[in-house]
mmCIF file of C-alpha atoms in Angstrom:
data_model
loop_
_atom_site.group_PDB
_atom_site.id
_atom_site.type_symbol
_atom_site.label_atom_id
_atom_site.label_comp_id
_atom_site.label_asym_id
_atom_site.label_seq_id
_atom_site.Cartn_x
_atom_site.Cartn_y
_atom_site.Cartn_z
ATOM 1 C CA UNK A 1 -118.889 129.807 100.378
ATOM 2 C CA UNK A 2 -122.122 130.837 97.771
ATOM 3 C CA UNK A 3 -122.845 128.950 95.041
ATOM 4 C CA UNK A 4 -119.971 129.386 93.011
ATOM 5 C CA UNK A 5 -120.937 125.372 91.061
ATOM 6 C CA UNK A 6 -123.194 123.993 88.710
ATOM 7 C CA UNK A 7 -123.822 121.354 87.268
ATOM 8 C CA UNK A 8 -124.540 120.608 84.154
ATOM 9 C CA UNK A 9 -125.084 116.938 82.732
ATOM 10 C CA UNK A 10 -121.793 114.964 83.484
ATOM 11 C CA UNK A 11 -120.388 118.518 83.633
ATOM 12 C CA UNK A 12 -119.158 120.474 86.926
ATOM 13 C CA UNK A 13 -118.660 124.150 86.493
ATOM 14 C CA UNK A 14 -117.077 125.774 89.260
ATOM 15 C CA UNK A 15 -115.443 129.618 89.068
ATOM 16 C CA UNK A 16 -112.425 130.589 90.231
ATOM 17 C CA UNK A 17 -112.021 134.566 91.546
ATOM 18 C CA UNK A 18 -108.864 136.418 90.302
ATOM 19 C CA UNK A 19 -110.127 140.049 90.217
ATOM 20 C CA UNK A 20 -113.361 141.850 90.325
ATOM 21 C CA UNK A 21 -113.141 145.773 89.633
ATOM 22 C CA UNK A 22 -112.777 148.537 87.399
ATOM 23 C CA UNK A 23 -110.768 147.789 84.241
ATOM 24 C CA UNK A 24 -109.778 151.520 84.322
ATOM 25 C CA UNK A 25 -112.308 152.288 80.984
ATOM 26 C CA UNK A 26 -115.355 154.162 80.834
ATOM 27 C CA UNK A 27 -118.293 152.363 78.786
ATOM 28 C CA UNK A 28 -117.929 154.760 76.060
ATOM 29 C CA UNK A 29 -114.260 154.182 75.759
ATOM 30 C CA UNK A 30 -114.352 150.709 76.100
ATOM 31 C CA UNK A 31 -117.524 150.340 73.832
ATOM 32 C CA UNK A 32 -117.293 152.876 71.480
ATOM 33 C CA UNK A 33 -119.951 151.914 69.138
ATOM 34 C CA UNK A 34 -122.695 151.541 71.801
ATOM 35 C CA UNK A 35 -124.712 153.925 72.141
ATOM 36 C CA UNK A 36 -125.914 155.924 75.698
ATOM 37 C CA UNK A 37 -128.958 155.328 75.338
ATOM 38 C CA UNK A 38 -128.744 151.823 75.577
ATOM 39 C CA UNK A 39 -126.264 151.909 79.524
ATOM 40 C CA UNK A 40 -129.222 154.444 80.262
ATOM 41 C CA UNK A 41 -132.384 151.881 78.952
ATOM 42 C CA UNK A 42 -130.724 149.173 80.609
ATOM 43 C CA UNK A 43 -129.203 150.640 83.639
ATOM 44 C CA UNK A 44 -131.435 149.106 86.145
ATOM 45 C CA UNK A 45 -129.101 145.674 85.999
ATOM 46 C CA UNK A 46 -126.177 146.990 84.083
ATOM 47 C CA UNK A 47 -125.794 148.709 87.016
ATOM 48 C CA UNK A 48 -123.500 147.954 89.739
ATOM 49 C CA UNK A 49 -122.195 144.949 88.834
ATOM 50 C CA UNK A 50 -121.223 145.662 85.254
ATOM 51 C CA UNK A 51 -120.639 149.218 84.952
ATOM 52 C CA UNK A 52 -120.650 152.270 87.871
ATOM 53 C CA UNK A 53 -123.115 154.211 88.104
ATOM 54 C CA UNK A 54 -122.008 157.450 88.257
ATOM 55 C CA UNK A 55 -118.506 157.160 86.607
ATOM 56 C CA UNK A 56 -119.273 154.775 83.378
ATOM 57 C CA UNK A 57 -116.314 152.927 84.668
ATOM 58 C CA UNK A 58 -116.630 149.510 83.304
ATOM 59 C CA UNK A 59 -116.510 146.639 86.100
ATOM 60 C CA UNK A 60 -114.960 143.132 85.129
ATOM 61 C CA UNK A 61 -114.081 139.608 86.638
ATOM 62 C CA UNK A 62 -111.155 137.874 86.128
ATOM 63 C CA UNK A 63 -111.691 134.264 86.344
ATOM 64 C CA UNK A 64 -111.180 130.707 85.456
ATOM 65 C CA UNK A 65 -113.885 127.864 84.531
ATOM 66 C CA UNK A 66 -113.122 124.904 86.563
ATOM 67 C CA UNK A 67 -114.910 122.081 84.410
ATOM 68 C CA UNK A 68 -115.141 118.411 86.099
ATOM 69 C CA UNK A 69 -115.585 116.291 82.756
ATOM 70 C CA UNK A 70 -114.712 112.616 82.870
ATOM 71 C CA UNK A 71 -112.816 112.323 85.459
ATOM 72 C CA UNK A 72 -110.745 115.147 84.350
ATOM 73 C CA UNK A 73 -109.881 118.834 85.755
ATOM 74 C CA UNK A 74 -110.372 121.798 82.703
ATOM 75 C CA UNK A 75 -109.098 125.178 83.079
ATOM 76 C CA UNK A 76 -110.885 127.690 80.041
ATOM 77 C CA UNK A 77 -108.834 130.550 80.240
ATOM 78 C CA UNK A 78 -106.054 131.728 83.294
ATOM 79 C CA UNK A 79 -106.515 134.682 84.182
ATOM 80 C CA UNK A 80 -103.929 137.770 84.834
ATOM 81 C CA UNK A 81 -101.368 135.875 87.088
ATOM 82 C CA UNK A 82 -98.729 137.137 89.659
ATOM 83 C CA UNK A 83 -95.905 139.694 89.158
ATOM 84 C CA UNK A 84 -95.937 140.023 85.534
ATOM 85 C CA UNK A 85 -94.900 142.846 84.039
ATOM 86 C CA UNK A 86 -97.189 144.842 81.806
ATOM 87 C CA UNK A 87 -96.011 148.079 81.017
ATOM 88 C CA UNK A 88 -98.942 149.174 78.565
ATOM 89 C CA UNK A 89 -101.379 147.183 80.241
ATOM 90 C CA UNK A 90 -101.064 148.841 83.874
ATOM 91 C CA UNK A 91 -103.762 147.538 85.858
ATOM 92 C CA UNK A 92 -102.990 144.116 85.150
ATOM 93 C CA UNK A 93 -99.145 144.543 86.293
ATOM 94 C CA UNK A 94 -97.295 143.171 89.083
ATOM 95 C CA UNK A 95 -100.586 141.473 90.864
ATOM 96 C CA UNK A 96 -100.470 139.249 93.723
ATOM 97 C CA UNK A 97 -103.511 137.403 93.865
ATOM 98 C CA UNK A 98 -104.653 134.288 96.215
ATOM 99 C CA UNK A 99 -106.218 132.580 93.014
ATOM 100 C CA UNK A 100 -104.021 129.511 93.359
ATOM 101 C CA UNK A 101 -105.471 129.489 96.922
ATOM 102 C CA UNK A 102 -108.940 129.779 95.322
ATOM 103 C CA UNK A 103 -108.708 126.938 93.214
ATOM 104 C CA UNK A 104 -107.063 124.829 95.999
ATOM 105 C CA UNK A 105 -110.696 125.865 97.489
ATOM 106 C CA UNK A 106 -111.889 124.054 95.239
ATOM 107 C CA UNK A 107 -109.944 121.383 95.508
ATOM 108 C CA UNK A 108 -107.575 121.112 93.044
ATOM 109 C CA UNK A 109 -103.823 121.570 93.214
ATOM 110 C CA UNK A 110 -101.770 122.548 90.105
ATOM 111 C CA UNK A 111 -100.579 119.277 89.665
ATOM 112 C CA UNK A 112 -104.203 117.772 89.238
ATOM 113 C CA UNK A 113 -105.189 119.994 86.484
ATOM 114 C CA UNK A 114 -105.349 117.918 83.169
ATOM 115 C CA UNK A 115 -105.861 120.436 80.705
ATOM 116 C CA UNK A 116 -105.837 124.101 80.247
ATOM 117 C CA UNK A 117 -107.329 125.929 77.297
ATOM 118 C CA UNK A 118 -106.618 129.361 76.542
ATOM 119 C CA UNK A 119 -109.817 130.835 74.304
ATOM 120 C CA UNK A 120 -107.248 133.451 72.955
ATOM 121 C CA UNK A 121 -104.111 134.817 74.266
ATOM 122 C CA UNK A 122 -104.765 138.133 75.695
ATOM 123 C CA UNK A 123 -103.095 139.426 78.567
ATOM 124 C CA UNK A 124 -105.612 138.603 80.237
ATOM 125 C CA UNK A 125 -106.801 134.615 79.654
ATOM 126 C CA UNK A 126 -103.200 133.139 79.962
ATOM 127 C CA UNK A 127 -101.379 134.756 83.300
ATOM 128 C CA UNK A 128 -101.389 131.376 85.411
ATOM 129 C CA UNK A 129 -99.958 129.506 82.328
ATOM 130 C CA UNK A 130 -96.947 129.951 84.133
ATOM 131 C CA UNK A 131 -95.228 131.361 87.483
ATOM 132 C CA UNK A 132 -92.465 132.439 88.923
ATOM 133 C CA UNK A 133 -89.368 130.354 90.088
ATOM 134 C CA UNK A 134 -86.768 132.662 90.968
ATOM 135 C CA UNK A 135 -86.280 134.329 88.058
ATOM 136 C CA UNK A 136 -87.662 131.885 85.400
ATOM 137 C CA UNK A 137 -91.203 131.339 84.316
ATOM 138 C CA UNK A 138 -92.145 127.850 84.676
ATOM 139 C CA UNK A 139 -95.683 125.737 83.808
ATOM 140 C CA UNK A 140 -97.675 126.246 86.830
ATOM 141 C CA UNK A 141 -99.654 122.760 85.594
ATOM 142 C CA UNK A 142 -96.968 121.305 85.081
ATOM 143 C CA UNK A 143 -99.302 117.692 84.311
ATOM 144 C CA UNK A 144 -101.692 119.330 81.679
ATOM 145 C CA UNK A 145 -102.024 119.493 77.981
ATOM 146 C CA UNK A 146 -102.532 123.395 77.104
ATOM 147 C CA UNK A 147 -104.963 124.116 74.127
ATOM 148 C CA UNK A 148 -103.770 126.777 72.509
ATOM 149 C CA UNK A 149 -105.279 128.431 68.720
ATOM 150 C CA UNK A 150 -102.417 127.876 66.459
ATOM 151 C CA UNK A 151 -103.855 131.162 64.846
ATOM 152 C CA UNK A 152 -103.533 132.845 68.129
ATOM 153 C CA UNK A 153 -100.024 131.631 68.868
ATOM 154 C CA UNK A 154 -98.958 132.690 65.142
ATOM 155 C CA UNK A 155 -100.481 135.863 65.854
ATOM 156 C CA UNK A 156 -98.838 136.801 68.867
ATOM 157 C CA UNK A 157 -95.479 135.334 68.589
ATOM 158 C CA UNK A 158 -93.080 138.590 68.574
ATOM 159 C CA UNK A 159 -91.316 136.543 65.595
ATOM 160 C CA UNK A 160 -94.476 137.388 63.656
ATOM 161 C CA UNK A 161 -94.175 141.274 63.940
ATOM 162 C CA UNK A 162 -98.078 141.635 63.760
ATOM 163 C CA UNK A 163 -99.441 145.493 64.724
ATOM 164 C CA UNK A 164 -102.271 144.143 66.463
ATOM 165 C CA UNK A 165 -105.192 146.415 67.619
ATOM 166 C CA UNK A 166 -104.289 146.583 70.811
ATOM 167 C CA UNK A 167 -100.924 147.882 70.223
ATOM 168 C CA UNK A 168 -98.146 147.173 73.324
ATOM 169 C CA UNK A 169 -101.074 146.129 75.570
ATOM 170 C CA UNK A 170 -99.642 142.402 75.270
ATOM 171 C CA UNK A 171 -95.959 143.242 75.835
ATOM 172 C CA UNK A 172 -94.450 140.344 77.387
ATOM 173 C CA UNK A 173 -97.133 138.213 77.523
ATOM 174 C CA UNK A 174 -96.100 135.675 75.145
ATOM 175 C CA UNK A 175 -92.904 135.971 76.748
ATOM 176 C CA UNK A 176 -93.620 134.636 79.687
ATOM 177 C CA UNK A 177 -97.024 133.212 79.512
ATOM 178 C CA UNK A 178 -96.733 130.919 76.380
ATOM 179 C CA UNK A 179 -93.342 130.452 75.315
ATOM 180 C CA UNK A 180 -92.596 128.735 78.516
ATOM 181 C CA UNK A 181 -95.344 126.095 78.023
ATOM 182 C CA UNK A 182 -94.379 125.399 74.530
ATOM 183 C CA UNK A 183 -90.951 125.145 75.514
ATOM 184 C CA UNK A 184 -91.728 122.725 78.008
ATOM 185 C CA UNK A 185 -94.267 120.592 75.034
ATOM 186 C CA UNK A 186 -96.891 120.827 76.959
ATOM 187 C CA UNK A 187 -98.776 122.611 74.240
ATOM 188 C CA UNK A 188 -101.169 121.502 71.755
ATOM 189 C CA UNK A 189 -101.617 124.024 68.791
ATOM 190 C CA UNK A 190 -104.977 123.570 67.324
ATOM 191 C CA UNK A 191 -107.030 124.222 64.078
ATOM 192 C CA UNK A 192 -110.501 124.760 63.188
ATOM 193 C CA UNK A 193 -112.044 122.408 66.005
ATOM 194 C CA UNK A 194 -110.456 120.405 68.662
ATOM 195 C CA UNK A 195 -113.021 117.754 70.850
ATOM 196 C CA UNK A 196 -111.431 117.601 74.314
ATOM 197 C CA UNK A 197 -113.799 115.101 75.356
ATOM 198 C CA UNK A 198 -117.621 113.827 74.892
ATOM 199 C CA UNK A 199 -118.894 116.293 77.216
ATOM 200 C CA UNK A 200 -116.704 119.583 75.362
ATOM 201 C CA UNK A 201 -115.565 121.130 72.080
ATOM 202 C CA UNK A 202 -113.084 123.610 71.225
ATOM 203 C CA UNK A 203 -114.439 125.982 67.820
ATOM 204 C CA UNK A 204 -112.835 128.767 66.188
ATOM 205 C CA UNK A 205 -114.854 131.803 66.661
ATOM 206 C CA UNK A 206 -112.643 134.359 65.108
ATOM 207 C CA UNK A 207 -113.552 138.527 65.484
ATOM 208 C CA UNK A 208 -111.964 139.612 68.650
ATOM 209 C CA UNK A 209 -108.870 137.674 67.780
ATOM 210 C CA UNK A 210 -107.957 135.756 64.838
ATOM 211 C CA UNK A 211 -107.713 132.948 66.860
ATOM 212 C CA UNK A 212 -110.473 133.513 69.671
ATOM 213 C CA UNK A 213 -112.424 130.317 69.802
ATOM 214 C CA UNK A 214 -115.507 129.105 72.384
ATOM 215 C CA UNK A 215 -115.660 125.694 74.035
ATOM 216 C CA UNK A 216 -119.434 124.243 73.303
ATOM 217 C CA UNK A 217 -120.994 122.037 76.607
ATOM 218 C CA UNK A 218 -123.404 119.273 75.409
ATOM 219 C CA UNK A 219 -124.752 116.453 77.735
ATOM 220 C CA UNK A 220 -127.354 115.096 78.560
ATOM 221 C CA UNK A 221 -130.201 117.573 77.919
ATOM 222 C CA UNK A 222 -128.201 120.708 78.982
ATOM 223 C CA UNK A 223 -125.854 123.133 76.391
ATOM 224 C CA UNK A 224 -123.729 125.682 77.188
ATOM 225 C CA UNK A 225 -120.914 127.724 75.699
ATOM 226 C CA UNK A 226 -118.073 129.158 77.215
ATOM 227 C CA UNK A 227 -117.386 132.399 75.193
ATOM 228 C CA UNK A 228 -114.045 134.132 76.256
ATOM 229 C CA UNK A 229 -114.104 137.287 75.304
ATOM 230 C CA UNK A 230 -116.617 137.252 72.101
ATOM 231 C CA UNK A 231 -118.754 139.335 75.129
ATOM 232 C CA UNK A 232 -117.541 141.514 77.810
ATOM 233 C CA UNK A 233 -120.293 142.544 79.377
ATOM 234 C CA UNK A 234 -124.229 142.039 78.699
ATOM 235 C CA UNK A 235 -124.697 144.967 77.009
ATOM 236 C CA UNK A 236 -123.093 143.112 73.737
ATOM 237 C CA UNK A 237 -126.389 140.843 74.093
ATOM 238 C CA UNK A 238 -128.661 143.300 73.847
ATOM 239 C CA UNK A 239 -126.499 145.432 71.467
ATOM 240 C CA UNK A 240 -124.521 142.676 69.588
ATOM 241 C CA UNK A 241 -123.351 144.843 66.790
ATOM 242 C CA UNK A 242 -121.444 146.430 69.243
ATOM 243 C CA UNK A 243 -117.301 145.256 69.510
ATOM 244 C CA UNK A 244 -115.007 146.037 72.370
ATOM 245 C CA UNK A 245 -112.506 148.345 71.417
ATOM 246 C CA UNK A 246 -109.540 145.823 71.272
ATOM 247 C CA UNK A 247 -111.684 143.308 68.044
ATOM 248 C CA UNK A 248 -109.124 142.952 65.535
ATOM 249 C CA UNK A 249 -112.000 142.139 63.199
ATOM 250 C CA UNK A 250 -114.767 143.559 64.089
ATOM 251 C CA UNK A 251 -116.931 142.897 61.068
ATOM 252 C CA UNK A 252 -115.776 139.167 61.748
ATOM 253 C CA UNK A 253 -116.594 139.860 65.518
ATOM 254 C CA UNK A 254 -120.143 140.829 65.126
ATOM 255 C CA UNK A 255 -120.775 137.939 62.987
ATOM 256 C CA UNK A 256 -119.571 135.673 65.661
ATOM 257 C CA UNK A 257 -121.344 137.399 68.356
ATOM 258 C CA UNK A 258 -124.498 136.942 65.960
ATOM 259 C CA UNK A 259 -123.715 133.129 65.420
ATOM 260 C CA UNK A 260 -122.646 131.662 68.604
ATOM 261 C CA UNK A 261 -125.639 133.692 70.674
ATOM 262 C CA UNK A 262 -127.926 132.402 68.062
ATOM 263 C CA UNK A 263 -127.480 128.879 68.307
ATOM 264 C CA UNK A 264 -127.616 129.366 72.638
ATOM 265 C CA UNK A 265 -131.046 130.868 71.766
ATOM 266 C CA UNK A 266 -132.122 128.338 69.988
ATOM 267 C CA UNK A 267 -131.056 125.321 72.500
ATOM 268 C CA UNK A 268 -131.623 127.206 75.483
ATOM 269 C CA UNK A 269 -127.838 127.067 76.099
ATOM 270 C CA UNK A 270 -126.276 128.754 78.972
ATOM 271 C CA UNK A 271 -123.603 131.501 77.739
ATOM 272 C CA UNK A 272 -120.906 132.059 79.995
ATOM 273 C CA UNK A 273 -118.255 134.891 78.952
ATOM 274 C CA UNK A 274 -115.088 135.291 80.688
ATOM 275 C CA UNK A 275 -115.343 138.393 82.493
ATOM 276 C CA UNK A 276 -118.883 139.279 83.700
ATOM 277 C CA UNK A 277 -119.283 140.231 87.590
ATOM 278 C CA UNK A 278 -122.628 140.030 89.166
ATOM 279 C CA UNK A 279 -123.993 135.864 87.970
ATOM 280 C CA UNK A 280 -121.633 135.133 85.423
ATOM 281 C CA UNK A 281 -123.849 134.037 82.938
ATOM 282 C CA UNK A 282 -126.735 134.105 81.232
ATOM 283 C CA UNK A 283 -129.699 132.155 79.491
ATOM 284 C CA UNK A 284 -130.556 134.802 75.886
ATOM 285 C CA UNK A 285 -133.485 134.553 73.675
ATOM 286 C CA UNK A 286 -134.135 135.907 70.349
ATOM 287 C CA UNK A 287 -135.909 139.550 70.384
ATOM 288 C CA UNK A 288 -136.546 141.170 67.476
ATOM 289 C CA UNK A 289 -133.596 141.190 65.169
ATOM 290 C CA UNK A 290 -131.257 140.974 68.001
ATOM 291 C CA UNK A 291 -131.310 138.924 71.530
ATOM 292 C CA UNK A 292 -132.292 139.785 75.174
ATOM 293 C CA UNK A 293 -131.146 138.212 78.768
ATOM 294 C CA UNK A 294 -134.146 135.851 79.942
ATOM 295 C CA UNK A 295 -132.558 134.738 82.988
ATOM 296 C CA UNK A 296 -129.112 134.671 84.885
ATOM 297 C CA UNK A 297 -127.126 131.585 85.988
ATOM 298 C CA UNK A 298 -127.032 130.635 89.736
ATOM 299 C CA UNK A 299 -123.578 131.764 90.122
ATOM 300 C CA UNK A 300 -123.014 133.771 93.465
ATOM 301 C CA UNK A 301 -121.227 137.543 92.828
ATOM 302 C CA UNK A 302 -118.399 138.720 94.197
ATOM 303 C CA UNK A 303 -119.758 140.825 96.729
ATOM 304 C CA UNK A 304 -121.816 137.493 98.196
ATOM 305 C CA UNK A 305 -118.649 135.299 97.743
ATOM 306 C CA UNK A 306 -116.793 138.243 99.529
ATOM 307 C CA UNK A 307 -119.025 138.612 102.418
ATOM 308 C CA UNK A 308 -119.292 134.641 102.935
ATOM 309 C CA UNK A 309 -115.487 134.059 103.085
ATOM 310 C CA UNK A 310 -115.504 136.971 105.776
#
């Protein structure tokens, strides 16, 4: 396979494929405060991988952050997962994906994983909480702890009757993807921070949700920070006054985005946001008042991981 690993200090990062396509949004849809100008400026490497060239369709991954940390295997966010049913949210419904076979690629079963944080609970960051058995969902890590925002859970638990932003987009979802792991107490509801080990930290980084947090990677000399959905595609670096059209906050959302890239600026930290095709993730420096890309990770993209498991 292409270099789909890193390492970083104690840490192994290795991503896991789900998806890689069109999310079914132009860039002006999805982005609505970005302006043209700025997919035109920057097309020459916005361009295939994050957005099409000729449609403004936006491209996206789906994928999971396998982190080896002390002995330990880390899930950040699940992905879509198999045959759920999303009514609103059509392109994510009824999938049937080989991402458990990915990850088994990588070596690890579902019974190996030791803990699985969700950075928020979209539709799309806690699929592969669970599966299905017949015709119950069940834990598909059935031996991990799963981090889970308390503010997120409060948020999205139908109990709650919250009118979120992205209306019936997240029908079912905590249905079937986080109920069942709280039923089964496998969850831990956090607040505020949350150290999962020496190597990683969970922070709130509200905007996007009011529970969307970032895990922070420190050791040895190397930093990174594993974003979720705080950035779906580069153009927020360049532009990061600009929200996706599902923030819930998005004056709190900008201010995150300003924060979090910030501090990777300053400690040459690697920032790694859930969904970006093409490398994955990026090293940003400070450019003016706002922040540019100085240099991508090492990750493979689809289309080389593609061709190499040909």
């Amino acid at each position: 396979m292409s270099a789909n690993q890193i390492t970083l200090g104690d840490v192994t990062i290795t991503r896991i494929w789900e998806y890689y396509g069109s999310v079914e949004m132009t860039s002006e849809t999805f982005f609505p405060e970005s302006s043209p100008h700025t997919w035109k400026k920057h097309s020459s490497w916005l361009e295939p991988h994050f957005v099409a060239p000729e449609t403004r369709i936006v491209n996206s991954a789906i994928q999971t952050w396998l982190l080896r940390s002390e002995g330990r295997n880390i899930l950040i966010d699940t992905g879509v997962g198999n045959h759920k049913e999303r009514p609103y949210s059509p392109v994510w419904s009824r999938l049937d994906t080989g991402f458990l076979d990915n990850l088994a690629g990588a070596g690890v079963r579902p019974e190996d994983v030791d803990v699985v944080v969700n950075t928020h609970l979209h539709v799309d960051h806690v699929g592969w909480n669970t599966y299905l058995d017949g015709r119950t969902w069940v834990p598909t890590f059935p031996n991990a702890t799963y981090l889970i925002p308390k503010a997120d859970f409060d948020f999205w638990n139908p109990v709650n009757e919250h009118k979120p932003v992205l209306g019936r987009g997240n029908q079912n979802v905590f249905e079937d993807s986080v109920a069942p792991v709280h039923e089964a107490g496998l969850t831990t509801l956090w607040e505020d921070e949350y150290t999962i080990d020496a190597n990683l930290r969970l922070n709130l980084a509200p905007g996007h949700t009011p529970g969307s947090s970032v895990v922070t990677l420190e050791s040895g000399t190397d930093r990174a920070v594993f974003v979720g959905d705080m950035l779906h595609n580069p153009v927020q670096v360049v532009e990061p006054d600009v929200n996706s059209c599902f923030c819930e906050d998005p004056a709190a959302a900008r201010a995150t985005r300003r924060k979090v890239l910030g501090w990777a600026a300053d400690r040459g930290a690697l920032v790694i946001p859930a969904h970006l095709g093409g490398q994955g993730a990026a090293e940003v420096v400070r450019e003016g008042s706002g922040f540019a890309i100085k240099g991508w990770a090492p990750f493979a993209s689809y289309a080389e991981t593609a061709k190499d498991a040909r």
